[in-house]
mmCIF file with all atom_site columns, C-alpha atoms in Angstrom:
data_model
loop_
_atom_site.group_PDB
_atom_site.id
_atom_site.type_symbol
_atom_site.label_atom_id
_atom_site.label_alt_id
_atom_site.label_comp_id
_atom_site.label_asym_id
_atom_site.label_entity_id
_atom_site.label_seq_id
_atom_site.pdbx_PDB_ins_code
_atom_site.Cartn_x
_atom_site.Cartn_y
_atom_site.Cartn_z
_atom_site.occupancy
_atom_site.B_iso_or_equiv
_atom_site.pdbx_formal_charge
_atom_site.auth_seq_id
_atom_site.auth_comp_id
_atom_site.auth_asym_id
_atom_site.auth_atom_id
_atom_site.pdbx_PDB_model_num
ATOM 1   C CA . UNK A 1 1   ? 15.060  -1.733  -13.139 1.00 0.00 ? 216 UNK A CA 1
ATOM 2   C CA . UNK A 1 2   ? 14.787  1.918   -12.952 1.00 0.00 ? 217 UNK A CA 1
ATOM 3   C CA . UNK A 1 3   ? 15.191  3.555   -9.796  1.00 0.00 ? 218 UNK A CA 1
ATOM 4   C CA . UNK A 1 4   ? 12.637  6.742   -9.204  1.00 0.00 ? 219 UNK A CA 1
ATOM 5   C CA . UNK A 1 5   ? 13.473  8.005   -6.115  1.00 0.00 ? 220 UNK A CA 1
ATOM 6   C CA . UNK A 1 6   ? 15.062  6.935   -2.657  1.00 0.00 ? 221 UNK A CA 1
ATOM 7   C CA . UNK A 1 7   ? 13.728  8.491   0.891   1.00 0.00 ? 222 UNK A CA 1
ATOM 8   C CA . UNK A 1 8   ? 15.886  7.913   3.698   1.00 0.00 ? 223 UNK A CA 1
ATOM 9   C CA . UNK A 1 9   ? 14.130  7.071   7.326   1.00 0.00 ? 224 UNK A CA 1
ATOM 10  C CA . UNK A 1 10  ? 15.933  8.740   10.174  1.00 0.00 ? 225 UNK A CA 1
ATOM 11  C CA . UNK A 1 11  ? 13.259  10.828  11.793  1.00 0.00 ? 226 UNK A CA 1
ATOM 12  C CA . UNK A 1 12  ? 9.670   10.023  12.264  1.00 0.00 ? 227 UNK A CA 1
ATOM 13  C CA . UNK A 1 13  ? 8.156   12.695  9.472   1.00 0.00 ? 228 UNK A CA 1
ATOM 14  C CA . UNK A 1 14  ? 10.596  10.465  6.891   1.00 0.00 ? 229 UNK A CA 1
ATOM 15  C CA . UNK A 1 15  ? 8.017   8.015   7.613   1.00 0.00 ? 230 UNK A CA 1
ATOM 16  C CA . UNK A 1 16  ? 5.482   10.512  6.725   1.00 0.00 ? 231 UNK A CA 1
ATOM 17  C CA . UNK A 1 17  ? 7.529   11.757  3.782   1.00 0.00 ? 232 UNK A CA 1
ATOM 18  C CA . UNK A 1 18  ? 7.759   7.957   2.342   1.00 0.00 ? 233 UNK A CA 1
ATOM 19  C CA . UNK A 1 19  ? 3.963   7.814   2.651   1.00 0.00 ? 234 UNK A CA 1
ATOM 20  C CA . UNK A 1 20  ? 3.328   10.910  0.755   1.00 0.00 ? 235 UNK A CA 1
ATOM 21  C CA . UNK A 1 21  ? 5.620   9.683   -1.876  1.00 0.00 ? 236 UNK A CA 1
ATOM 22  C CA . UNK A 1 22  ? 4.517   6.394   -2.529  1.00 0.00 ? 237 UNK A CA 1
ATOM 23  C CA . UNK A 1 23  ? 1.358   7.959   -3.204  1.00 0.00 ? 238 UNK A CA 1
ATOM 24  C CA . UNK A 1 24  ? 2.607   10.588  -5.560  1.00 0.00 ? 239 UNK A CA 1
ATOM 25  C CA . UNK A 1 25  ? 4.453   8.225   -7.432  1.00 0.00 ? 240 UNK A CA 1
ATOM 26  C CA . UNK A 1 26  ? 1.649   5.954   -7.889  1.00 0.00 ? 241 UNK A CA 1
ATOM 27  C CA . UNK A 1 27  ? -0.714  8.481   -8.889  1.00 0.00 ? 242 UNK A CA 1
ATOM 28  C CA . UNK A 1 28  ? 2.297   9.322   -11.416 1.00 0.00 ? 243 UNK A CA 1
ATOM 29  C CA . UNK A 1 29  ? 2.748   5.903   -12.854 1.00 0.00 ? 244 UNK A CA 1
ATOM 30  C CA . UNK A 1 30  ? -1.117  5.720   -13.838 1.00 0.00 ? 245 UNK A CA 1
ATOM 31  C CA . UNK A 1 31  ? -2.862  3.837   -10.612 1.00 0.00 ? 246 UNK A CA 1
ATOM 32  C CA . UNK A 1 32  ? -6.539  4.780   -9.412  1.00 0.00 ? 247 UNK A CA 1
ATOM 33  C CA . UNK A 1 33  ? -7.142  6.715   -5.819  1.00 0.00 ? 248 UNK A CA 1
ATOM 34  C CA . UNK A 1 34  ? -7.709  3.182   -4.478  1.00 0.00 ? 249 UNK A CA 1
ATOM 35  C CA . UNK A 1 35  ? -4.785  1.370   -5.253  1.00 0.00 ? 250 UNK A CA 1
ATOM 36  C CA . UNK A 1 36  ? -2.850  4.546   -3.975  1.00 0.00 ? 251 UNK A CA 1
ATOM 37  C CA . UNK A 1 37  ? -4.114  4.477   -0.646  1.00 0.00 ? 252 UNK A CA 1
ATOM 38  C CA . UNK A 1 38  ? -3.687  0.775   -0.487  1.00 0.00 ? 253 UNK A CA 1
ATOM 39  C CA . UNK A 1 39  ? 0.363   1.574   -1.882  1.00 0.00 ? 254 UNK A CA 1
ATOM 40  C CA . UNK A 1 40  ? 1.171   4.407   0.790   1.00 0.00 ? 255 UNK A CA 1
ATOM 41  C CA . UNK A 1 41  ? -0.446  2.279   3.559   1.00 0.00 ? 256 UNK A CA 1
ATOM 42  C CA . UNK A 1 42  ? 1.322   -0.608  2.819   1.00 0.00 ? 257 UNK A CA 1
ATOM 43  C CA . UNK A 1 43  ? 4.509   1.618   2.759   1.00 0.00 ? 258 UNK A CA 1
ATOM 44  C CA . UNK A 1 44  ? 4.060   3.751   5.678   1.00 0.00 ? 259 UNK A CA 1
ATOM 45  C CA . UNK A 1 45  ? 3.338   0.715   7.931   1.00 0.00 ? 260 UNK A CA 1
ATOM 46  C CA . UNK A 1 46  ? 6.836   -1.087  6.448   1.00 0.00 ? 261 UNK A CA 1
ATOM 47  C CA . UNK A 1 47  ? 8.491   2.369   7.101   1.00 0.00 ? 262 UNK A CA 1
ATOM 48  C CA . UNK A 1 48  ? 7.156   3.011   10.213  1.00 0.00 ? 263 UNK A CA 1
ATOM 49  C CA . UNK A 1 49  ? 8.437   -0.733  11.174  1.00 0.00 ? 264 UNK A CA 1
ATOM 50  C CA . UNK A 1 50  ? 12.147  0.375   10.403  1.00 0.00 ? 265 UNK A CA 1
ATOM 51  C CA . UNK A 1 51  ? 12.318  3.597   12.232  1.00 0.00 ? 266 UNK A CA 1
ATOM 52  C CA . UNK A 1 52  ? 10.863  2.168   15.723  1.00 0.00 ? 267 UNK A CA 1
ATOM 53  C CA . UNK A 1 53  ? 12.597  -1.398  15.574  1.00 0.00 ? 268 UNK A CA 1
ATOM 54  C CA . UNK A 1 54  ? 15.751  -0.417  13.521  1.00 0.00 ? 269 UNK A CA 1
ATOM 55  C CA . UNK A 1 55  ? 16.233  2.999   14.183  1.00 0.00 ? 270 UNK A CA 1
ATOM 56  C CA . UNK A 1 56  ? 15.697  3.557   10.493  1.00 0.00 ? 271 UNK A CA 1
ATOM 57  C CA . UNK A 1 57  ? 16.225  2.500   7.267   1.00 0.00 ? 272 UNK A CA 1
ATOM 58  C CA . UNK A 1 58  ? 15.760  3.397   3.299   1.00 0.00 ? 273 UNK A CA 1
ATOM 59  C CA . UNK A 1 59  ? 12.995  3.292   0.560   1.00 0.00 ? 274 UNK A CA 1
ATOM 60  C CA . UNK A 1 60  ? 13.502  3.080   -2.957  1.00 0.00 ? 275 UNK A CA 1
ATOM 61  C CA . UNK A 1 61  ? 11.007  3.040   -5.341  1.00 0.00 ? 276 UNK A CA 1
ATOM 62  C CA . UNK A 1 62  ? 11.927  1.419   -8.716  1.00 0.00 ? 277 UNK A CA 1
ATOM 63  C CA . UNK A 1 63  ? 9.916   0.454   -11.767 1.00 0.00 ? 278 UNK A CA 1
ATOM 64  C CA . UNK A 1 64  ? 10.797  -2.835  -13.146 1.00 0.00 ? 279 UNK A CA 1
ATOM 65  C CA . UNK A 1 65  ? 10.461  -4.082  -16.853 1.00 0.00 ? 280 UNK A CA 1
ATOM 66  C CA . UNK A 1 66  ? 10.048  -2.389  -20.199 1.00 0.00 ? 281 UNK A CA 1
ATOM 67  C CA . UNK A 1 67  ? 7.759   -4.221  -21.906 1.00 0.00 ? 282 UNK A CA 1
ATOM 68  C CA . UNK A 1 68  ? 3.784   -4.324  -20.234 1.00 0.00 ? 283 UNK A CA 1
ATOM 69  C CA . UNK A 1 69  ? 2.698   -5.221  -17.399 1.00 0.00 ? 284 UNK A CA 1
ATOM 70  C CA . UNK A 1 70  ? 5.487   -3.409  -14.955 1.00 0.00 ? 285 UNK A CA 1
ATOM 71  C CA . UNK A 1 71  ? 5.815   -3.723  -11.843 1.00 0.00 ? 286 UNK A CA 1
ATOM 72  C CA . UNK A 1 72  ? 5.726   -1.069  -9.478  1.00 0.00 ? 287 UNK A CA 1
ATOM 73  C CA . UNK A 1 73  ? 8.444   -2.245  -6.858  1.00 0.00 ? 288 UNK A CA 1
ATOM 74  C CA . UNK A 1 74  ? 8.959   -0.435  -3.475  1.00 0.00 ? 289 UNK A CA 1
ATOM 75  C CA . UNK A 1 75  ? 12.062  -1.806  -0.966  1.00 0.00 ? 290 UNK A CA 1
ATOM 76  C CA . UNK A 1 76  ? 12.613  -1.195  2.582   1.00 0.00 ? 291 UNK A CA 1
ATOM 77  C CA . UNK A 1 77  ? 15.483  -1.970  3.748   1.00 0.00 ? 292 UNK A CA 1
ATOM 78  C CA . UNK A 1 78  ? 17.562  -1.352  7.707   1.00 0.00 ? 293 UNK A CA 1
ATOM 79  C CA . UNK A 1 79  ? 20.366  -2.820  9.521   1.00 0.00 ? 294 UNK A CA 1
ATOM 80  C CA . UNK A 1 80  ? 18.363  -3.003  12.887  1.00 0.00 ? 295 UNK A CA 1
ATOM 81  C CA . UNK A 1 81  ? 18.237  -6.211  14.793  1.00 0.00 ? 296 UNK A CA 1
ATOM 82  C CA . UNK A 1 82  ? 16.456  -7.681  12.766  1.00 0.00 ? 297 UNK A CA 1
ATOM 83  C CA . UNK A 1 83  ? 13.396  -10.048 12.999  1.00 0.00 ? 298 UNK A CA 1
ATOM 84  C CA . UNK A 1 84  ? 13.789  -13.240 15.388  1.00 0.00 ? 299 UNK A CA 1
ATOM 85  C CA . UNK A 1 85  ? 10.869  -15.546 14.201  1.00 0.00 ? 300 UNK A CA 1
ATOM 86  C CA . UNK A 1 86  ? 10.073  -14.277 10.944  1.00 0.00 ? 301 UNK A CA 1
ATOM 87  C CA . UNK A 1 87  ? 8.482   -17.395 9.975   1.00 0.00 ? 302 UNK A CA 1
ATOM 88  C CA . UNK A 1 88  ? 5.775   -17.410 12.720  1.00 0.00 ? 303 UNK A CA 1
ATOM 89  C CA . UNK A 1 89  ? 5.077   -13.453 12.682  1.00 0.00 ? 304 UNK A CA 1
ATOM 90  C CA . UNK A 1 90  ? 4.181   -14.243 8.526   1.00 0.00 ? 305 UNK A CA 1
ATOM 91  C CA . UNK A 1 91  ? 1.575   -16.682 10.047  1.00 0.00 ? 306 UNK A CA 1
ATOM 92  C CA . UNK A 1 92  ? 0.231   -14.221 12.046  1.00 0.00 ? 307 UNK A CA 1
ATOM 93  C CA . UNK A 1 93  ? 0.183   -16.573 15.115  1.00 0.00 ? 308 UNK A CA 1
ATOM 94  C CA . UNK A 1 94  ? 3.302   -13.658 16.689  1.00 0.00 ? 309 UNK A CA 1
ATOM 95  C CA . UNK A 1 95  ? 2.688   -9.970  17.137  1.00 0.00 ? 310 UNK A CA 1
ATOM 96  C CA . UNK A 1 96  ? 4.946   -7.349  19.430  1.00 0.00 ? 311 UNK A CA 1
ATOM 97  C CA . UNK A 1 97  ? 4.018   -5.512  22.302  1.00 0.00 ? 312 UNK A CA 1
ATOM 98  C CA . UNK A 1 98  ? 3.280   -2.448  19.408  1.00 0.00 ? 313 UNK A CA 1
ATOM 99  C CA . UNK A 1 99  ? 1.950   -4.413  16.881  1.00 0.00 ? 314 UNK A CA 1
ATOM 100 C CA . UNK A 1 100 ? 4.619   -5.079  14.724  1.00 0.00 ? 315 UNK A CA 1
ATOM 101 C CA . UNK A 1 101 ? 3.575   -8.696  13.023  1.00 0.00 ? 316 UNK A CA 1
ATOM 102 C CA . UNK A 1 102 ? -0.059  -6.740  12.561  1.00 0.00 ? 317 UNK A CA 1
ATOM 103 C CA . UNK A 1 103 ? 1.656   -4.168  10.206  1.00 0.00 ? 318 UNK A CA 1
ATOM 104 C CA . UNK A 1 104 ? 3.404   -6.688  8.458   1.00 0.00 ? 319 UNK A CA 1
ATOM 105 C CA . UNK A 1 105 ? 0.633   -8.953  7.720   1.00 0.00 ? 320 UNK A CA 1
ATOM 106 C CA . UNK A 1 106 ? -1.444  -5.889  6.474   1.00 0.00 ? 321 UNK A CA 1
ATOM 107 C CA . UNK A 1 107 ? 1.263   -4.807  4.398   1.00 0.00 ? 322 UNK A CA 1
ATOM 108 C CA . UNK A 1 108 ? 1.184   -8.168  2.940   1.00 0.00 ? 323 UNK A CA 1
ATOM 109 C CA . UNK A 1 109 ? -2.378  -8.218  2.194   1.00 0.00 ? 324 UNK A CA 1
ATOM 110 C CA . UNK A 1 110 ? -2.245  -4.712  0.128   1.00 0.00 ? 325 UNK A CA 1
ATOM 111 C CA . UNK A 1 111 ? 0.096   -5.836  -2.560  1.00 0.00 ? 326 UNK A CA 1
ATOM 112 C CA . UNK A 1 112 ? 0.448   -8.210  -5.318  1.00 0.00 ? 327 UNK A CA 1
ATOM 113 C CA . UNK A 1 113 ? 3.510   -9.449  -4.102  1.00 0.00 ? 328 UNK A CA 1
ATOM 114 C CA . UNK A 1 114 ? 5.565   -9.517  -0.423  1.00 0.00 ? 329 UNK A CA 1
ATOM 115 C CA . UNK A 1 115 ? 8.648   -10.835 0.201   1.00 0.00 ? 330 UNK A CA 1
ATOM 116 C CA . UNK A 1 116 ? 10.479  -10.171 3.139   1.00 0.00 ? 331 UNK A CA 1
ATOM 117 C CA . UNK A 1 117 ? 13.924  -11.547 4.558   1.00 0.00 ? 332 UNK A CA 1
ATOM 118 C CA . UNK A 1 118 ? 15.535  -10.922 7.854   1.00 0.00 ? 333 UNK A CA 1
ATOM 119 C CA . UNK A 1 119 ? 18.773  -11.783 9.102   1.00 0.00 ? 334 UNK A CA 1
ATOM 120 C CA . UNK A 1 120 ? 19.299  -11.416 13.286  1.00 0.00 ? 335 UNK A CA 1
ATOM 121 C CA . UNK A 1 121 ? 21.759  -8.481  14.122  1.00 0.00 ? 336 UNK A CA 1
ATOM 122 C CA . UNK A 1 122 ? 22.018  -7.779  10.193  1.00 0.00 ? 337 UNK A CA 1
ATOM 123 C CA . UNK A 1 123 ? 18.657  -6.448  9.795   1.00 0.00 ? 338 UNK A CA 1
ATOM 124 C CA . UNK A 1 124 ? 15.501  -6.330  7.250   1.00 0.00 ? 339 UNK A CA 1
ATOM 125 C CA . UNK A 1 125 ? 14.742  -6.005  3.612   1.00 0.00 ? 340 UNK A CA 1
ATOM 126 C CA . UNK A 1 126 ? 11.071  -5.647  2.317   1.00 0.00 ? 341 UNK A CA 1
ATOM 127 C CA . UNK A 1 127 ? 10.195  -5.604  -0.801  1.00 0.00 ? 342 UNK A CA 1
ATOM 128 C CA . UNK A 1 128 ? 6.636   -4.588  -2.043  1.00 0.00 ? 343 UNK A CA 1
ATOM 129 C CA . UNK A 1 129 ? 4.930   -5.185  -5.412  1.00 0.00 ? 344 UNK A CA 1
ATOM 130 C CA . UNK A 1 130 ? 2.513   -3.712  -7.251  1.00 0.00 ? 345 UNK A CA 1
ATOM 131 C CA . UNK A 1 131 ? 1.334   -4.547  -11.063 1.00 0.00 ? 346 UNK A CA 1
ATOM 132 C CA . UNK A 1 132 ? 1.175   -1.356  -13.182 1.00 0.00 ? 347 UNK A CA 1
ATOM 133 C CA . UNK A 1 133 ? -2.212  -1.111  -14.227 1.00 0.00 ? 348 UNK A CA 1
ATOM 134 C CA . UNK A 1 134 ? -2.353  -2.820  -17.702 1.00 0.00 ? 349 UNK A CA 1
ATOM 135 C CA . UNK A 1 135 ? -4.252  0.087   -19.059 1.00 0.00 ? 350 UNK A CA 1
ATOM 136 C CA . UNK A 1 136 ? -1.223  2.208   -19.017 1.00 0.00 ? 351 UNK A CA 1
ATOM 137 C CA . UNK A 1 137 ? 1.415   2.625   -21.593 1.00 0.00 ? 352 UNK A CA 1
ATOM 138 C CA . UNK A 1 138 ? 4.577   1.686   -21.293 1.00 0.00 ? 353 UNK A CA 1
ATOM 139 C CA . UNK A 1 139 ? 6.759   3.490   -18.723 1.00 0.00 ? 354 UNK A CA 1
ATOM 140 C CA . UNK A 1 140 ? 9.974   4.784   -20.629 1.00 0.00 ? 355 UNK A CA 1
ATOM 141 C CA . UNK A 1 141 ? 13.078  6.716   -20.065 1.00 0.00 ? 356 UNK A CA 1
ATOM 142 C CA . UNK A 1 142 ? 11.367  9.495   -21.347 1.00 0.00 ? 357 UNK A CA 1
ATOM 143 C CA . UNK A 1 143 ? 8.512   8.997   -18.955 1.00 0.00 ? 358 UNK A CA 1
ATOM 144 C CA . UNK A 1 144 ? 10.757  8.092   -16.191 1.00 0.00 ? 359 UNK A CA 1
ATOM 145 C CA . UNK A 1 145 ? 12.291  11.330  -16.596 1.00 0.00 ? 360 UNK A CA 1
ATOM 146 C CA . UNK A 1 146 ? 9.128   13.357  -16.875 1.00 0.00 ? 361 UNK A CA 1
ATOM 147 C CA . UNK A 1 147 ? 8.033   11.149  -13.370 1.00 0.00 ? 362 UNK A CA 1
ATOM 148 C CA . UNK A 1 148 ? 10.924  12.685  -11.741 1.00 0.00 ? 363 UNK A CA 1
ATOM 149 C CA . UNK A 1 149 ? 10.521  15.667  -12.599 1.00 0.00 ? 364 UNK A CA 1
ATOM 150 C CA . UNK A 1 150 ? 6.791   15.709  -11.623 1.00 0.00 ? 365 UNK A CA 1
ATOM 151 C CA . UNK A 1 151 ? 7.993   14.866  -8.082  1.00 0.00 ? 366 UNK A CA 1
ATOM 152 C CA . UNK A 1 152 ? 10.788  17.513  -7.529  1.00 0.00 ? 367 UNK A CA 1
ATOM 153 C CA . UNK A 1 153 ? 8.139   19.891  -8.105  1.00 0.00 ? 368 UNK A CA 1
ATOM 154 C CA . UNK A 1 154 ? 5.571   18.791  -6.078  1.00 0.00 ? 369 UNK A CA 1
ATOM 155 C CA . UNK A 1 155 ? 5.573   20.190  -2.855  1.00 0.00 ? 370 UNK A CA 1
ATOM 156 C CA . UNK A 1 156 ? 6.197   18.002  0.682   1.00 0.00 ? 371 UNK A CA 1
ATOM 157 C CA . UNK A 1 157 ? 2.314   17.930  2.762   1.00 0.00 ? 372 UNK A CA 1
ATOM 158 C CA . UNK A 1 158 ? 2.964   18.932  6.596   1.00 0.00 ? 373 UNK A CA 1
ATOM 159 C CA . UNK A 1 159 ? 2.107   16.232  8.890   1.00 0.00 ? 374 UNK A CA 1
ATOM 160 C CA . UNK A 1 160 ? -1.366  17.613  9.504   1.00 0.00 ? 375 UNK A CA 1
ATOM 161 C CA . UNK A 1 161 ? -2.128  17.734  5.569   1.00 0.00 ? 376 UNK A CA 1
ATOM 162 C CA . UNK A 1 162 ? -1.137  14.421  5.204   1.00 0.00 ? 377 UNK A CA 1
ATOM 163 C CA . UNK A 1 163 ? -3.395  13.216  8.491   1.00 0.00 ? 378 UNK A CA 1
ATOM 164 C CA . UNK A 1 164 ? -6.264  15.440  7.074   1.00 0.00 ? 379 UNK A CA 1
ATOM 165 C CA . UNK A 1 165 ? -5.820  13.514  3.521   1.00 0.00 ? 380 UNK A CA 1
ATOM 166 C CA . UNK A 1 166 ? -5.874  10.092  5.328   1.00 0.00 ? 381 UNK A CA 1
ATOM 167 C CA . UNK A 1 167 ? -9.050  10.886  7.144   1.00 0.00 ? 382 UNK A CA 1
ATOM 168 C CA . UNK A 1 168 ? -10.471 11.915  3.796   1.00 0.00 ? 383 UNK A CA 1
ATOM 169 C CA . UNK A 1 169 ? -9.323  8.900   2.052   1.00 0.00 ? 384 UNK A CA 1
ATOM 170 C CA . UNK A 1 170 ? -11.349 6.710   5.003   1.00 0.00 ? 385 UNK A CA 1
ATOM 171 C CA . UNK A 1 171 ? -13.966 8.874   4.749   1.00 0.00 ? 386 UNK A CA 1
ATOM 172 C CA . UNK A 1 172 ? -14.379 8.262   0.881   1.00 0.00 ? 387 UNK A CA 1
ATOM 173 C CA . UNK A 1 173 ? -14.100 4.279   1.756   1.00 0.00 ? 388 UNK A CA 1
ATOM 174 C CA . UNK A 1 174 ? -16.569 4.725   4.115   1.00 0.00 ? 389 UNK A CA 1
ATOM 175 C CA . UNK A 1 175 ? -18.885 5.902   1.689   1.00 0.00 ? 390 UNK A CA 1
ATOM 176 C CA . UNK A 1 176 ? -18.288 3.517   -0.984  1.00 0.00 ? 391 UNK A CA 1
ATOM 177 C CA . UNK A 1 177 ? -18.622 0.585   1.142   1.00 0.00 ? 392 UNK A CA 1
ATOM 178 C CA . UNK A 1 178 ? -22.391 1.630   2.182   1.00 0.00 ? 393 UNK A CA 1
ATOM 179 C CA . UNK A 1 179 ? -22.538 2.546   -1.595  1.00 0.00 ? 394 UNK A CA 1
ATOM 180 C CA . UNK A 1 180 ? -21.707 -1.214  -2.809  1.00 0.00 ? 395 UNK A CA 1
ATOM 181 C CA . UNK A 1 181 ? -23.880 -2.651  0.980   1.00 0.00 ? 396 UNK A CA 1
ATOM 182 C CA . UNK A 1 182 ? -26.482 -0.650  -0.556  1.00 0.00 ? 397 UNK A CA 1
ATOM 183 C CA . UNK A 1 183 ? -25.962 -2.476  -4.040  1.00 0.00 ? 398 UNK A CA 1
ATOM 184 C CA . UNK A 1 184 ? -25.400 -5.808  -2.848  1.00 0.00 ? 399 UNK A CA 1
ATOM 185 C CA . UNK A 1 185 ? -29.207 -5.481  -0.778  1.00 0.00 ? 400 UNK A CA 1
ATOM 186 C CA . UNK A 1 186 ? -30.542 -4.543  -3.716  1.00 0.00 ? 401 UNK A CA 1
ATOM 187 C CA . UNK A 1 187 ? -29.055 -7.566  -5.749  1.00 0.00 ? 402 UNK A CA 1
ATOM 188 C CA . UNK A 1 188 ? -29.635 -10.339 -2.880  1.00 0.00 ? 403 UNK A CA 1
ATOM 189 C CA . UNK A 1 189 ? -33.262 -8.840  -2.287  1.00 0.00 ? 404 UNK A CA 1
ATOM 190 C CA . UNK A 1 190 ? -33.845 -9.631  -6.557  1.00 0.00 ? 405 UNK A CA 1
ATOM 191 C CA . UNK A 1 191 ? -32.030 -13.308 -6.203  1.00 0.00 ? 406 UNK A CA 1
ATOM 192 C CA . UNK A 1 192 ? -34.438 -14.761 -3.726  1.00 0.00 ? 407 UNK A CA 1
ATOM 193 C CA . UNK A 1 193 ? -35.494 -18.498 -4.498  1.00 0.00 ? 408 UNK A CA 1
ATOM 194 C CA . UNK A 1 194 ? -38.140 -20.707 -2.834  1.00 0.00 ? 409 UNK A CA 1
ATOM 195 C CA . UNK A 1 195 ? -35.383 -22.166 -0.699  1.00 0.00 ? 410 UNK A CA 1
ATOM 196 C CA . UNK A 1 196 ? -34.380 -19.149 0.540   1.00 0.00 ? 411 UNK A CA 1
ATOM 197 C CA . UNK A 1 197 ? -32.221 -16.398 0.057   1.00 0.00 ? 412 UNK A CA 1
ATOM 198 C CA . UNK A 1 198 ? -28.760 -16.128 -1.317  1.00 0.00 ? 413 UNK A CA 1
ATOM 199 C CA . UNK A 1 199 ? -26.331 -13.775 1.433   1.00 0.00 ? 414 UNK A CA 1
ATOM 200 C CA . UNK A 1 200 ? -22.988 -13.354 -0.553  1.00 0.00 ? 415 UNK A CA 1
ATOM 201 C CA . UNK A 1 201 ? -20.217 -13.269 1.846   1.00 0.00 ? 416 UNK A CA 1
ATOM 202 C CA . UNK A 1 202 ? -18.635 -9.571  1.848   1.00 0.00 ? 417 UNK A CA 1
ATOM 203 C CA . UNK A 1 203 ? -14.681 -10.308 1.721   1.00 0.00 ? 418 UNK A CA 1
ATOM 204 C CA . UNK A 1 204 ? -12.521 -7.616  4.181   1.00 0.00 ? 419 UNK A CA 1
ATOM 205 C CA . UNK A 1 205 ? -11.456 -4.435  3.119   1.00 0.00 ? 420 UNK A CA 1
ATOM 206 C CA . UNK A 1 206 ? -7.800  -5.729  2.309   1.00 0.00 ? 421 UNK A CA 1
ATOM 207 C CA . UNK A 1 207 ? -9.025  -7.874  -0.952  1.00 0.00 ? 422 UNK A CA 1
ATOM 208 C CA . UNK A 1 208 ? -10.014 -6.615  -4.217  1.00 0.00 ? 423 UNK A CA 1
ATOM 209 C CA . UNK A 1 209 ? -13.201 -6.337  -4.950  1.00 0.00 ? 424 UNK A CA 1
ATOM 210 C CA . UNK A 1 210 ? -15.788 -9.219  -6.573  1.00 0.00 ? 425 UNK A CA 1
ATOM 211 C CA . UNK A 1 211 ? -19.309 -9.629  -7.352  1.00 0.00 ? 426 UNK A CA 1
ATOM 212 C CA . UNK A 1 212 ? -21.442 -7.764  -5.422  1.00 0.00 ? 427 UNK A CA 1
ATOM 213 C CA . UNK A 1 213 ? -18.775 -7.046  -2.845  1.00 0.00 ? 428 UNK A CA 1
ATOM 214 C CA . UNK A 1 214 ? -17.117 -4.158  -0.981  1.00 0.00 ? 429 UNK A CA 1
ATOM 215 C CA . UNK A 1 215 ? -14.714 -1.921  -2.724  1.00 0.00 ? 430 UNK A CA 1
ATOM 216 C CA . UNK A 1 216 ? -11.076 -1.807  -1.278  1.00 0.00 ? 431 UNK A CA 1
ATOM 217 C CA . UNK A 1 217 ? -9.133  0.742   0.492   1.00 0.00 ? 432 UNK A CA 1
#
């Protein structure tokens, strides 16, 4: 496991700062503008979690593996109060007064992997996985180190860059998802049979896409 970088959550522009570099490490590590947004959403909903119910927290970003496919591995971690009925929150039958179990099961539903464990008065550790697009060569040392470096000089977004690159980033999903509605009329419209017409269902936003379905965000 090789650790990239750790961002500590005391105030609330940490939680913007994690955001920002979740995506500029995934962009870094060889992941499409999708599968960014999906990463720093997942993240920034996590990190947001541990600086209103814990007070704050940590997030390290680590690559795990050497040999292809990595894993992109992100871990939040606090010593709040923890979470009281983890179990039914995950089952999304249990949500706070803010929403809490909402940003959770999202978070969930934007990676390849979610595990999450929570000990009353003790706190919460998260930990979020992504699968390194198998395209991509082999993160090494060298790379690591070039990763790194890559971040240190990129400079921090103010609060209202980063808003005004999230509304751009729904805007741009907005678009594509009329772009592939557009595609999928055209396809059903071409598949129709004497019993009827074929409707494919159109899966949410939160799944990858299929066949004549909606890109992801």
């Amino acid at each position: 496991m090789s650790l990239i970088l750790s961002v500590a959550i005391k105030y609330e522009h940490d939680v913007v700062a994690a955001r920002q570099r979740a995506r500029q490490i995934a962009g870094l590590l060889g992941f499409d503008s999708q599968d960014q947004t999906r990463i720093a959403t997942a993240i920034s909903e996590i990190a947001r979690n541990a600086f209103t119910y814990a007070g704050g927290g940590r997030v390290e970003f680590v690559v795990e593996g050497r040999t292809a496919p990595q894993l992109f591995t992100v871990k939040v971690l606090d010593h709040g109060p923890g979470i009281a009925d983890l179990p039914k929150m995950l089952s999304g039958r249990y949500t706070s007064a803010t929403g809490m179990g909402v940003g959770i099961i999202g978070a969930r539903r934007l990676m390849d992997n979610f595990v999450i464990t929570s000990e009353p008065g003790k706190g919460t550790a998260v930990t979020l996985t992504k699968i390194v697009p198998r395209d991509v060569a082999v993160i090494t040392a060298e790379r690591m180190s070039d990763i790194v470096g890559s971040l240190a000089r990129q400079r921090p977004r103010t609060p209202m860059e980063e808003v005004q690159l999230q509304n751009q980033e729904l805007l741009r999903a907005l678009e594509e998802l009329r772009a592939a509605k557009r595609s999928c009329d055209d396809s059903t419209a071409s598949s129709r049979t004497p019993t009827g017409v074929w409707w494919p269902s159109m899966p949410s936003w939160t799944r990858r896409p299929t066949t004549c379905a909606a890109p992801t965000t």
